[in-house]
Amino acid sequence: GLARWFPALEVLDVSGTGLSELGEELLALPRLHTLLAKNNRLGPPGSLPKGLGRAPLGRSLRVLNLSGNRFAEVPPALLALRGLRSLSLGGNRLHGIPPDIQELRSLEFLYLGGNFITSIPPELANLPSLSYLVLCDNKIQSIPPQLAQLHSLRSLSLHNNLLTYLPREILNLVHLEELSLRGNPLVVRFVRDLTYNPPSLQELAGRTIKTRNVPYTPSDLPENLVRYLSLASNCPNPKCGGVYFDSCVRQIKFVDFCGKYRIPLMHYLCSPECSSPCSSASQSSTSQSESDSEDEASVAARRMQKVLLG
């Protein structure tokens, strides 16, 4: 077997070889850390050897790529590979993600693109080291707010799904550098709402007061208007200088009007200058200092440096 002839084998690539099962000889490879078995016929019961988690391989394996196979579900045996750092199951026939995915505590990279996944279990948020999550080209309709607990997340690929909104909690992903959203209904709805939903008169008046520094005291206005004006936040776009109010932000969307700029924009923009596709809105705002007057939405928007919609 393999263990007899290659006892020190660390990397094994059997991709594109027509395999319908992986033999038990793999279990005895104590040093194997990377197993690539892409584009095969794996998937039916018995495709993976029994006792995977208890074997030496279960402790040594760090990278497993099973993309381009025929798995209809994430094999339970994989969830016993507690040392796994990278798992790829793209281009299979998965319809869901098992909640027990949270057992893979060492996982840093998870690729599940190109399946038939309709929902994301909140338990996915219990992976403390996850940095790259690829869920593109599925049928996902919503993002659980619990994903905001993925504090190590740097890249989130959600393009070509059925998303109509993002939870506001996604702003808590302060290390996120890449967010891919193209091909989702929320992008279409953003443009429609921007075109047909003008700001309220209260919001326009509030913007004027704040941008022109019109003086007022609590005794001049009703209490609810004073409270509303206190919600004003500066636009994170340094060339805009406008303000917006929490009540009109509602949910945060990240869009790219022009295709060649990759910066975040609010779902409801703060001034006419920001709604022009390729004018001031296309300038990056990451260099602006973070003042105490800005709320978490502004700070997080600046930190979101790349929004991949092109």
PDB file of C-alpha atoms in Angstrom:
ATOM      1  CA  GLY A   1       0.000   0.000   0.000  1.00  0.00           C
ATOM      2  CA  LEU A   2       0.862   3.666  -0.035  1.00  0.00           C
ATOM      3  CA  ALA A   3       2.009   3.646   3.577  1.00  0.00           C
ATOM      4  CA  ARG A   4       4.460   0.854   2.880  1.00  0.00           C
ATOM      5  CA  TRP A   5       6.050   2.490  -0.137  1.00  0.00           C
ATOM      6  CA  PHE A   6       5.687   6.151   0.819  1.00  0.00           C
ATOM      7  CA  PRO A   7       5.666   6.352   4.627  1.00  0.00           C
ATOM      8  CA  ALA A   8       6.795  10.004   4.567  1.00  0.00           C
ATOM      9  CA  LEU A   9       4.239  11.158   1.960  1.00  0.00           C
ATOM     10  CA  GLU A  10       2.993  14.669   2.769  1.00  0.00           C
ATOM     11  CA  VAL A  11       1.115  15.774  -0.380  1.00  0.00           C
ATOM     12  CA  LEU A  12      -1.069  13.556  -2.568  1.00  0.00           C
ATOM     13  CA  ASP A  13      -2.860  14.758  -5.714  1.00  0.00           C
ATOM     14  CA  VAL A  14      -5.286  12.307  -7.328  1.00  0.00           C
ATOM     15  CA  SER A  15      -7.386  14.942  -9.102  1.00  0.00           C
ATOM     16  CA  GLY A  16      -9.034  14.102 -12.412  1.00  0.00           C
ATOM     17  CA  THR A  17      -8.344  10.382 -12.213  1.00  0.00           C
ATOM     18  CA  GLY A  18     -11.946   9.154 -12.300  1.00  0.00           C
ATOM     19  CA  LEU A  19     -11.910   7.881  -8.725  1.00  0.00           C
ATOM     20  CA  SER A  20     -15.240   6.863  -7.197  1.00  0.00           C
ATOM     21  CA  GLU A  21     -13.735   6.113  -3.779  1.00  0.00           C
ATOM     22  CA  LEU A  22     -10.641   6.803  -1.717  1.00  0.00           C
ATOM     23  CA  GLY A  23      -9.050   3.632  -0.392  1.00  0.00           C
ATOM     24  CA  GLU A  24      -8.327   2.762   3.223  1.00  0.00           C
ATOM     25  CA  GLU A  25      -4.582   2.781   2.515  1.00  0.00           C
ATOM     26  CA  LEU A  26      -4.753   6.562   3.010  1.00  0.00           C
ATOM     27  CA  LEU A  27      -5.546   6.102   6.682  1.00  0.00           C
ATOM     28  CA  ALA A  28      -2.062   4.826   7.492  1.00  0.00           C
ATOM     29  CA  LEU A  29      -0.197   7.841   6.088  1.00  0.00           C
ATOM     30  CA  PRO A  30       0.946   9.614   9.271  1.00  0.00           C
ATOM     31  CA  ARG A  31       2.478  12.673   7.601  1.00  0.00           C
ATOM     32  CA  LEU A  32      -0.050  13.423   4.862  1.00  0.00           C
ATOM     33  CA  HIS A  33      -1.141  17.050   5.289  1.00  0.00           C
ATOM     34  CA  THR A  34      -2.531  17.860   1.800  1.00  0.00           C
ATOM     35  CA  LEU A  35      -4.976  15.680  -0.134  1.00  0.00           C
ATOM     36  CA  LEU A  36      -6.267  16.907  -3.506  1.00  0.00           C
ATOM     37  CA  ALA A  37      -8.999  14.824  -5.127  1.00  0.00           C
ATOM     38  CA  LYS A  38     -10.735  17.328  -7.399  1.00  0.00           C
ATOM     39  CA  ASN A  39     -12.841  16.478 -10.447  1.00  0.00           C
ATOM     40  CA  ASN A  40     -13.541  12.842  -9.741  1.00  0.00           C
ATOM     41  CA  ARG A  41     -16.675  10.764  -9.153  1.00  0.00           C
ATOM     42  CA  LEU A  42     -16.609  10.798  -5.377  1.00  0.00           C
ATOM     43  CA  GLY A  43     -19.909  11.233  -3.562  1.00  0.00           C
ATOM     44  CA  PRO A  44     -21.892   8.020  -3.182  1.00  0.00           C
ATOM     45  CA  PRO A  45     -21.828   6.163   0.165  1.00  0.00           C
ATOM     46  CA  GLY A  46     -18.477   4.511   0.694  1.00  0.00           C
ATOM     47  CA  SER A  47     -16.528   7.144  -1.230  1.00  0.00           C
ATOM     48  CA  LEU A  48     -14.476   7.966   1.836  1.00  0.00           C
ATOM     49  CA  PRO A  49     -12.697   5.391   4.015  1.00  0.00           C
ATOM     50  CA  LYS A  50     -14.237   4.531   7.371  1.00  0.00           C
ATOM     51  CA  GLY A  51     -12.551   5.667  10.548  1.00  0.00           C
ATOM     52  CA  LEU A  52     -11.158   8.786   8.906  1.00  0.00           C
ATOM     53  CA  GLY A  53     -11.138  10.863  12.073  1.00  0.00           C
ATOM     54  CA  ARG A  54      -9.491   8.204  14.237  1.00  0.00           C
ATOM     55  CA  ALA A  55      -6.678   7.359  11.816  1.00  0.00           C
ATOM     56  CA  PRO A  56      -3.272   9.088  11.710  1.00  0.00           C
ATOM     57  CA  LEU A  57      -4.577  10.923   8.654  1.00  0.00           C
ATOM     58  CA  GLY A  58      -7.337  12.423  10.790  1.00  0.00           C
ATOM     59  CA  ARG A  59      -4.728  14.175  12.886  1.00  0.00           C
ATOM     60  CA  SER A  60      -2.254  15.146  10.169  1.00  0.00           C
ATOM     61  CA  LEU A  61      -4.511  16.415   7.353  1.00  0.00           C
ATOM     62  CA  ARG A  62      -4.538  20.206   6.956  1.00  0.00           C
ATOM     63  CA  VAL A  63      -5.771  20.734   3.365  1.00  0.00           C
ATOM     64  CA  LEU A  64      -8.550  18.736   1.692  1.00  0.00           C
ATOM     65  CA  ASN A  65      -9.906  19.583  -1.766  1.00  0.00           C
ATOM     66  CA  LEU A  66     -12.918  17.578  -2.976  1.00  0.00           C
ATOM     67  CA  SER A  67     -14.273  20.143  -5.445  1.00  0.00           C
ATOM     68  CA  GLY A  68     -15.852  18.967  -8.673  1.00  0.00           C
ATOM     69  CA  ASN A  69     -17.277  15.729  -7.325  1.00  0.00           C
ATOM     70  CA  ARG A  70     -20.781  14.411  -6.604  1.00  0.00           C
ATOM     71  CA  PHE A  71     -21.327  14.936  -2.894  1.00  0.00           C
ATOM     72  CA  ALA A  72     -24.966  15.677  -2.049  1.00  0.00           C
ATOM     73  CA  GLU A  73     -24.040  16.508   1.540  1.00  0.00           C
ATOM     74  CA  VAL A  74     -20.920  17.310   3.497  1.00  0.00           C
ATOM     75  CA  PRO A  75     -19.693  13.852   4.529  1.00  0.00           C
ATOM     76  CA  PRO A  76     -19.975  13.447   8.320  1.00  0.00           C
ATOM     77  CA  ALA A  77     -16.539  11.786   8.308  1.00  0.00           C
ATOM     78  CA  LEU A  78     -14.958  15.113   7.315  1.00  0.00           C
ATOM     79  CA  LEU A  79     -16.254  16.762  10.458  1.00  0.00           C
ATOM     80  CA  ALA A  80     -13.895  14.568  12.477  1.00  0.00           C
ATOM     81  CA  LEU A  81     -10.813  16.086  10.810  1.00  0.00           C
ATOM     82  CA  ARG A  82     -10.213  18.506  13.656  1.00  0.00           C
ATOM     83  CA  GLY A  83      -6.854  19.741  12.343  1.00  0.00           C
ATOM     84  CA  LEU A  84      -8.249  20.735   8.935  1.00  0.00           C
ATOM     85  CA  ARG A  85      -7.410  24.294   7.919  1.00  0.00           C
ATOM     86  CA  SER A  86      -8.668  24.321   4.331  1.00  0.00           C
ATOM     87  CA  LEU A  87     -11.740  22.508   3.002  1.00  0.00           C
ATOM     88  CA  SER A  88     -12.971  22.805  -0.594  1.00  0.00           C
ATOM     89  CA  LEU A  89     -16.249  21.263  -1.727  1.00  0.00           C
ATOM     90  CA  GLY A  90     -17.066  23.566  -4.613  1.00  0.00           C
ATOM     91  CA  GLY A  91     -18.944  22.332  -7.644  1.00  0.00           C
ATOM     92  CA  ASN A  92     -20.682  19.442  -5.909  1.00  0.00           C
ATOM     93  CA  ARG A  93     -24.391  18.846  -5.267  1.00  0.00           C
ATOM     94  CA  LEU A  94     -24.654  20.171  -1.726  1.00  0.00           C
ATOM     95  CA  HIS A  95     -28.057  21.484  -0.650  1.00  0.00           C
ATOM     96  CA  GLY A  96     -27.010  22.613   2.801  1.00  0.00           C
ATOM     97  CA  ILE A  97     -24.257  23.100   5.351  1.00  0.00           C
ATOM     98  CA  PRO A  98     -24.422  20.888   8.452  1.00  0.00           C
ATOM     99  CA  PRO A  99     -24.477  22.756  11.780  1.00  0.00           C
ATOM    100  CA  ASP A 100     -21.698  20.420  12.934  1.00  0.00           C
ATOM    101  CA  ILE A 101     -19.349  22.311  10.617  1.00  0.00           C
ATOM    102  CA  GLN A 102     -18.548  24.192  13.822  1.00  0.00           C
ATOM    103  CA  GLU A 103     -16.494  21.169  14.942  1.00  0.00           C
ATOM    104  CA  LEU A 104     -13.745  22.098  12.462  1.00  0.00           C
ATOM    105  CA  ARG A 105     -12.300  24.626  14.869  1.00  0.00           C
ATOM    106  CA  SER A 106      -9.003  25.039  12.990  1.00  0.00           C
ATOM    107  CA  LEU A 107     -10.642  25.887   9.652  1.00  0.00           C
ATOM    108  CA  GLU A 108      -9.273  29.003   7.955  1.00  0.00           C
ATOM    109  CA  PHE A 109     -10.510  28.521   4.369  1.00  0.00           C
ATOM    110  CA  LEU A 110     -13.920  27.134   3.381  1.00  0.00           C
ATOM    111  CA  TYR A 111     -14.934  26.891  -0.296  1.00  0.00           C
ATOM    112  CA  LEU A 112     -18.532  25.854  -0.987  1.00  0.00           C
ATOM    113  CA  GLY A 113     -19.182  27.748  -4.207  1.00  0.00           C
ATOM    114  CA  GLY A 114     -21.126  26.281  -7.104  1.00  0.00           C
ATOM    115  CA  ASN A 115     -23.602  24.152  -5.153  1.00  0.00           C
ATOM    116  CA  PHE A 116     -27.341  24.333  -4.379  1.00  0.00           C
ATOM    117  CA  ILE A 117     -27.062  25.684  -0.840  1.00  0.00           C
ATOM    118  CA  THR A 118     -30.147  27.668   0.232  1.00  0.00           C
ATOM    119  CA  SER A 119     -29.236  28.762   3.760  1.00  0.00           C
ATOM    120  CA  ILE A 120     -26.305  29.286   6.094  1.00  0.00           C
ATOM    121  CA  PRO A 121     -26.469  27.756   9.594  1.00  0.00           C
ATOM    122  CA  PRO A 122     -25.679  30.201  12.420  1.00  0.00           C
ATOM    123  CA  GLU A 123     -23.227  27.597  13.751  1.00  0.00           C
ATOM    124  CA  LEU A 124     -20.868  28.527  10.927  1.00  0.00           C
ATOM    125  CA  ALA A 125     -20.074  31.617  12.987  1.00  0.00           C
ATOM    126  CA  ASN A 126     -18.381  29.417  15.615  1.00  0.00           C
ATOM    127  CA  LEU A 127     -15.206  28.980  13.557  1.00  0.00           C
ATOM    128  CA  PRO A 128     -12.732  31.292  15.306  1.00  0.00           C
ATOM    129  CA  SER A 129      -9.984  31.170  12.661  1.00  0.00           C
ATOM    130  CA  LEU A 130     -12.072  31.344   9.464  1.00  0.00           C
ATOM    131  CA  SER A 131     -10.535  33.957   7.159  1.00  0.00           C
ATOM    132  CA  TYR A 132     -11.882  33.066   3.705  1.00  0.00           C
ATOM    133  CA  LEU A 133     -15.479  31.983   3.130  1.00  0.00           C
ATOM    134  CA  VAL A 134     -16.646  31.290  -0.420  1.00  0.00           C
ATOM    135  CA  LEU A 135     -20.387  30.735  -0.904  1.00  0.00           C
ATOM    136  CA  CYS A 136     -20.807  32.130  -4.407  1.00  0.00           C
ATOM    137  CA  ASP A 137     -23.018  30.570  -7.097  1.00  0.00           C
ATOM    138  CA  ASN A 138     -25.563  29.050  -4.737  1.00  0.00           C
ATOM    139  CA  LYS A 139     -29.207  29.796  -3.884  1.00  0.00           C
ATOM    140  CA  ILE A 140     -28.701  31.599  -0.580  1.00  0.00           C
ATOM    141  CA  GLN A 141     -31.477  34.055   0.308  1.00  0.00           C
ATOM    142  CA  SER A 142     -30.244  35.537   3.584  1.00  0.00           C
ATOM    143  CA  ILE A 143     -27.191  35.913   5.770  1.00  0.00           C
ATOM    144  CA  PRO A 144     -27.571  35.091   9.476  1.00  0.00           C
ATOM    145  CA  PRO A 145     -26.491  38.057  11.621  1.00  0.00           C
ATOM    146  CA  GLN A 146     -24.403  35.636  13.680  1.00  0.00           C
ATOM    147  CA  LEU A 147     -21.777  35.695  10.917  1.00  0.00           C
ATOM    148  CA  ALA A 148     -20.654  38.982  12.433  1.00  0.00           C
ATOM    149  CA  GLN A 149     -18.925  36.801  15.055  1.00  0.00           C
ATOM    150  CA  LEU A 150     -16.391  35.655  12.429  1.00  0.00           C
ATOM    151  CA  HIS A 151     -13.868  38.194  13.642  1.00  0.00           C
ATOM    152  CA  SER A 152     -11.007  36.718  11.577  1.00  0.00           C
ATOM    153  CA  LEU A 153     -12.928  36.922   8.280  1.00  0.00           C
ATOM    154  CA  ARG A 154     -11.052  38.758   5.525  1.00  0.00           C
ATOM    155  CA  SER A 155     -12.869  37.645   2.398  1.00  0.00           C
ATOM    156  CA  LEU A 156     -16.556  36.807   1.897  1.00  0.00           C
ATOM    157  CA  SER A 157     -17.744  35.725  -1.560  1.00  0.00           C
ATOM    158  CA  LEU A 158     -21.529  35.822  -1.997  1.00  0.00           C
ATOM    159  CA  HIS A 159     -21.921  36.684  -5.666  1.00  0.00           C
ATOM    160  CA  ASN A 160     -24.586  35.007  -7.782  1.00  0.00           C
ATOM    161  CA  ASN A 161     -27.010  34.150  -5.001  1.00  0.00           C
ATOM    162  CA  LEU A 162     -30.552  35.290  -4.145  1.00  0.00           C
ATOM    163  CA  LEU A 163     -29.735  37.884  -1.480  1.00  0.00           C
ATOM    164  CA  THR A 164     -32.143  40.811  -1.105  1.00  0.00           C
ATOM    165  CA  TYR A 165     -30.472  42.369   1.940  1.00  0.00           C
ATOM    166  CA  LEU A 166     -27.477  42.157   4.251  1.00  0.00           C
ATOM    167  CA  PRO A 167     -27.809  42.300   8.039  1.00  0.00           C
ATOM    168  CA  ARG A 168     -26.470  45.488   9.578  1.00  0.00           C
ATOM    169  CA  GLU A 169     -24.338  43.331  11.874  1.00  0.00           C
ATOM    170  CA  ILE A 170     -21.997  42.648   8.959  1.00  0.00           C
ATOM    171  CA  LEU A 171     -20.389  46.004   9.781  1.00  0.00           C
ATOM    172  CA  ASN A 172     -18.832  44.317  12.797  1.00  0.00           C
ATOM    173  CA  LEU A 173     -16.511  42.369  10.473  1.00  0.00           C
ATOM    174  CA  VAL A 174     -13.781  44.949  10.936  1.00  0.00           C
ATOM    175  CA  HIS A 175     -11.072  42.866   9.234  1.00  0.00           C
ATOM    176  CA  LEU A 176     -13.118  42.202   6.103  1.00  0.00           C
ATOM    177  CA  GLU A 177     -11.235  43.324   2.987  1.00  0.00           C
ATOM    178  CA  GLU A 178     -13.217  41.676   0.202  1.00  0.00           C
ATOM    179  CA  LEU A 179     -16.977  41.387  -0.130  1.00  0.00           C
ATOM    180  CA  SER A 180     -18.368  40.043  -3.406  1.00  0.00           C
ATOM    181  CA  LEU A 181     -22.079  40.679  -4.054  1.00  0.00           C
ATOM    182  CA  ARG A 182     -22.604  40.934  -7.802  1.00  0.00           C
ATOM    183  CA  GLY A 183     -25.465  38.955  -9.290  1.00  0.00           C
ATOM    184  CA  ASN A 184     -27.788  39.349  -6.281  1.00  0.00           C
ATOM    185  CA  PRO A 185     -31.229  41.032  -6.236  1.00  0.00           C
ATOM    186  CA  LEU A 186     -30.028  43.483  -3.582  1.00  0.00           C
ATOM    187  CA  VAL A 187     -27.815  45.220  -6.138  1.00  0.00           C
ATOM    188  CA  VAL A 188     -30.784  45.705  -8.479  1.00  0.00           C
ATOM    189  CA  ARG A 189     -32.935  46.924  -5.602  1.00  0.00           C
ATOM    190  CA  PHE A 190     -30.264  49.392  -4.561  1.00  0.00           C
ATOM    191  CA  VAL A 191     -30.423  51.157  -7.924  1.00  0.00           C
ATOM    192  CA  ARG A 192     -34.233  51.106  -7.940  1.00  0.00           C
ATOM    193  CA  ASP A 193     -34.510  52.523  -4.425  1.00  0.00           C
ATOM    194  CA  LEU A 194     -31.899  55.152  -5.155  1.00  0.00           C
ATOM    195  CA  THR A 195     -33.898  56.278  -8.191  1.00  0.00           C
ATOM    196  CA  TYR A 196     -37.412  56.320  -6.738  1.00  0.00           C
ATOM    197  CA  ASN A 197     -37.050  56.883  -2.991  1.00  0.00           C
ATOM    198  CA  PRO A 198     -35.933  60.489  -2.341  1.00  0.00           C
ATOM    199  CA  PRO A 199     -35.026  61.574   1.201  1.00  0.00           C
ATOM    200  CA  SER A 200     -37.815  62.779   3.475  1.00  0.00           C
ATOM    201  CA  LEU A 201     -38.312  66.504   4.103  1.00  0.00           C
ATOM    202  CA  GLN A 202     -37.198  65.952   7.698  1.00  0.00           C
ATOM    203  CA  GLU A 203     -33.961  64.386   6.507  1.00  0.00           C
ATOM    204  CA  LEU A 204     -33.331  67.160   3.966  1.00  0.00           C
ATOM    205  CA  ALA A 205     -33.937  69.816   6.619  1.00  0.00           C
ATOM    206  CA  GLY A 206     -31.666  67.964   9.034  1.00  0.00           C
ATOM    207  CA  ARG A 207     -28.909  67.777   6.450  1.00  0.00           C
ATOM    208  CA  THR A 208     -29.163  71.498   5.814  1.00  0.00           C
ATOM    209  CA  ILE A 209     -28.937  72.316   9.523  1.00  0.00           C
ATOM    210  CA  LYS A 210     -25.874  70.104   9.971  1.00  0.00           C
ATOM    211  CA  THR A 211     -23.988  70.963   6.791  1.00  0.00           C
ATOM    212  CA  ARG A 212     -24.503  74.714   7.269  1.00  0.00           C
ATOM    213  CA  ASN A 213     -24.002  74.611  11.027  1.00  0.00           C
ATOM    214  CA  VAL A 214     -27.296  76.364  11.716  1.00  0.00           C
ATOM    215  CA  PRO A 215     -27.284  77.080  15.470  1.00  0.00           C
ATOM    216  CA  TYR A 216     -30.084  75.712  17.660  1.00  0.00           C
ATOM    217  CA  THR A 217     -30.666  74.870  21.304  1.00  0.00           C
ATOM    218  CA  PRO A 218     -32.911  72.183  22.869  1.00  0.00           C
ATOM    219  CA  SER A 219     -35.344  74.906  23.830  1.00  0.00           C
ATOM    220  CA  ASP A 220     -35.811  75.879  20.169  1.00  0.00           C
ATOM    221  CA  LEU A 221     -37.109  72.519  18.936  1.00  0.00           C
ATOM    222  CA  PRO A 222     -39.343  69.658  20.051  1.00  0.00           C
ATOM    223  CA  GLU A 223     -37.494  66.903  21.881  1.00  0.00           C
ATOM    224  CA  ASN A 224     -37.954  64.350  19.073  1.00  0.00           C
ATOM    225  CA  LEU A 225     -36.315  66.673  16.530  1.00  0.00           C
ATOM    226  CA  VAL A 226     -33.390  67.357  18.828  1.00  0.00           C
ATOM    227  CA  ARG A 227     -32.947  63.606  19.203  1.00  0.00           C
ATOM    228  CA  TYR A 228     -33.140  63.143  15.429  1.00  0.00           C
ATOM    229  CA  LEU A 229     -30.500  65.798  14.774  1.00  0.00           C
ATOM    230  CA  SER A 230     -28.197  64.121  17.276  1.00  0.00           C
ATOM    231  CA  LEU A 231     -28.151  61.034  15.026  1.00  0.00           C
ATOM    232  CA  ALA A 232     -26.341  62.890  12.234  1.00  0.00           C
ATOM    233  CA  SER A 233     -23.125  61.249  11.039  1.00  0.00           C
ATOM    234  CA  ASN A 234     -20.554  62.514   8.593  1.00  0.00           C
ATOM    235  CA  CYS A 235     -20.269  60.794   5.238  1.00  0.00           C
ATOM    236  CA  PRO A 236     -17.116  58.644   5.103  1.00  0.00           C
ATOM    237  CA  ASN A 237     -16.419  60.025   1.621  1.00  0.00           C
ATOM    238  CA  PRO A 238     -13.913  62.855   2.225  1.00  0.00           C
ATOM    239  CA  LYS A 239     -14.954  64.680  -0.964  1.00  0.00           C
ATOM    240  CA  CYS A 240     -18.622  64.758  -0.018  1.00  0.00           C
ATOM    241  CA  GLY A 241     -18.871  66.572   3.283  1.00  0.00           C
ATOM    242  CA  GLY A 242     -22.524  65.574   3.682  1.00  0.00           C
ATOM    243  CA  VAL A 243     -24.338  63.917   6.548  1.00  0.00           C
ATOM    244  CA  TYR A 244     -26.787  61.049   6.869  1.00  0.00           C
ATOM    245  CA  PHE A 245     -29.074  59.840   9.628  1.00  0.00           C
ATOM    246  CA  ASP A 246     -29.380  56.364  11.092  1.00  0.00           C
ATOM    247  CA  SER A 247     -33.086  56.335  10.349  1.00  0.00           C
ATOM    248  CA  CYS A 248     -32.419  56.524   6.631  1.00  0.00           C
ATOM    249  CA  VAL A 249     -29.492  54.116   6.512  1.00  0.00           C
ATOM    250  CA  ARG A 250     -31.699  51.151   7.490  1.00  0.00           C
ATOM    251  CA  GLN A 251     -29.582  48.342   6.059  1.00  0.00           C
ATOM    252  CA  ILE A 252     -26.097  48.732   4.667  1.00  0.00           C
ATOM    253  CA  LYS A 253     -25.433  47.729   1.088  1.00  0.00           C
ATOM    254  CA  PHE A 254     -22.092  47.736  -0.675  1.00  0.00           C
ATOM    255  CA  VAL A 255     -22.258  48.558  -4.364  1.00  0.00           C
ATOM    256  CA  ASP A 256     -20.043  49.652  -7.190  1.00  0.00           C
ATOM    257  CA  PHE A 257     -21.718  51.912  -9.737  1.00  0.00           C
ATOM    258  CA  CYS A 258     -18.932  52.087 -12.268  1.00  0.00           C
ATOM    259  CA  GLY A 259     -17.359  48.669 -12.180  1.00  0.00           C
ATOM    260  CA  LYS A 260     -13.805  49.923 -12.003  1.00  0.00           C
ATOM    261  CA  TYR A 261     -13.934  51.334  -8.487  1.00  0.00           C
ATOM    262  CA  ARG A 262     -14.019  49.019  -5.518  1.00  0.00           C
ATOM    263  CA  ILE A 263     -15.197  50.974  -2.511  1.00  0.00           C
ATOM    264  CA  PRO A 264     -18.185  50.809  -0.175  1.00  0.00           C
ATOM    265  CA  LEU A 265     -21.252  53.021  -0.508  1.00  0.00           C
ATOM    266  CA  MET A 266     -24.252  53.286   1.791  1.00  0.00           C
ATOM    267  CA  HIS A 267     -27.650  52.002   0.714  1.00  0.00           C
ATOM    268  CA  TYR A 268     -29.053  55.498   1.276  1.00  0.00           C
ATOM    269  CA  LEU A 269     -26.462  58.055   0.343  1.00  0.00           C
ATOM    270  CA  CYS A 270     -25.955  61.276   2.209  1.00  0.00           C
ATOM    271  CA  SER A 271     -25.831  63.936  -0.487  1.00  0.00           C
ATOM    272  CA  PRO A 272     -26.445  64.553  -4.214  1.00  0.00           C
ATOM    273  CA  GLU A 273     -22.684  64.482  -4.795  1.00  0.00           C
ATOM    274  CA  CYS A 274     -22.544  60.896  -3.574  1.00  0.00           C
ATOM    275  CA  SER A 275     -25.223  59.697  -5.972  1.00  0.00           C
ATOM    276  CA  SER A 276     -23.259  60.655  -9.075  1.00  0.00           C
ATOM    277  CA  PRO A 277     -21.845  57.383 -10.412  1.00  0.00           C
ATOM    278  CA  CYS A 278     -18.302  58.403 -11.284  1.00  0.00           C
ATOM    279  CA  SER A 279     -17.743  61.682  -9.481  1.00  0.00           C
ATOM    280  CA  SER A 280     -16.862  62.067  -5.821  1.00  0.00           C
ATOM    281  CA  ALA A 281     -18.473  58.754  -4.904  1.00  0.00           C
ATOM    282  CA  SER A 282     -15.789  56.905  -6.798  1.00  0.00           C
ATOM    283  CA  GLN A 283     -12.965  58.130  -4.597  1.00  0.00           C
ATOM    284  CA  SER A 284     -11.677  55.950  -1.818  1.00  0.00           C
ATOM    285  CA  SER A 285     -12.248  57.225   1.686  1.00  0.00           C
ATOM    286  CA  THR A 286      -9.823  54.935   3.483  1.00  0.00           C
ATOM    287  CA  SER A 287      -7.362  57.717   4.228  1.00  0.00           C
ATOM    288  CA  GLN A 288      -9.763  59.847   6.243  1.00  0.00           C
ATOM    289  CA  SER A 289      -9.045  59.837   9.963  1.00  0.00           C
ATOM    290  CA  GLU A 290     -11.505  58.168  12.268  1.00  0.00           C
ATOM    291  CA  SER A 291     -13.044  60.913  14.363  1.00  0.00           C
ATOM    292  CA  ASP A 292     -15.010  60.204  17.509  1.00  0.00           C
ATOM    293  CA  SER A 293     -18.112  61.755  16.001  1.00  0.00           C
ATOM    294  CA  GLU A 294     -18.489  59.033  13.425  1.00  0.00           C
ATOM    295  CA  ASP A 295     -20.634  56.032  14.198  1.00  0.00           C
ATOM    296  CA  GLU A 296     -19.698  52.415  13.602  1.00  0.00           C
ATOM    297  CA  ALA A 297     -21.216  52.437  10.111  1.00  0.00           C
ATOM    298  CA  SER A 298     -18.836  55.166   8.946  1.00  0.00           C
ATOM    299  CA  VAL A 299     -15.780  53.555  10.493  1.00  0.00           C
ATOM    300  CA  ALA A 300     -16.586  50.114   9.114  1.00  0.00           C
ATOM    301  CA  ALA A 301     -17.370  51.544   5.695  1.00  0.00           C
ATOM    302  CA  ARG A 302     -13.899  53.044   5.474  1.00  0.00           C
ATOM    303  CA  ARG A 303     -12.304  49.801   6.568  1.00  0.00           C
ATOM    304  CA  MET A 304     -14.126  47.864   3.873  1.00  0.00           C
ATOM    305  CA  GLN A 305     -11.507  48.583   1.232  1.00  0.00           C
ATOM    306  CA  LYS A 306     -12.527  46.282  -1.601  1.00  0.00           C
ATOM    307  CA  VAL A 307     -16.028  45.548  -2.670  1.00  0.00           C
ATOM    308  CA  LEU A 308     -15.870  43.155  -5.553  1.00  0.00           C
ATOM    309  CA  LEU A 309     -18.852  43.630  -7.782  1.00  0.00           C
ATOM    310  CA  GLY A 310     -17.179  43.984 -11.139  1.00  0.00           C
TER     311      GLY A 310
END
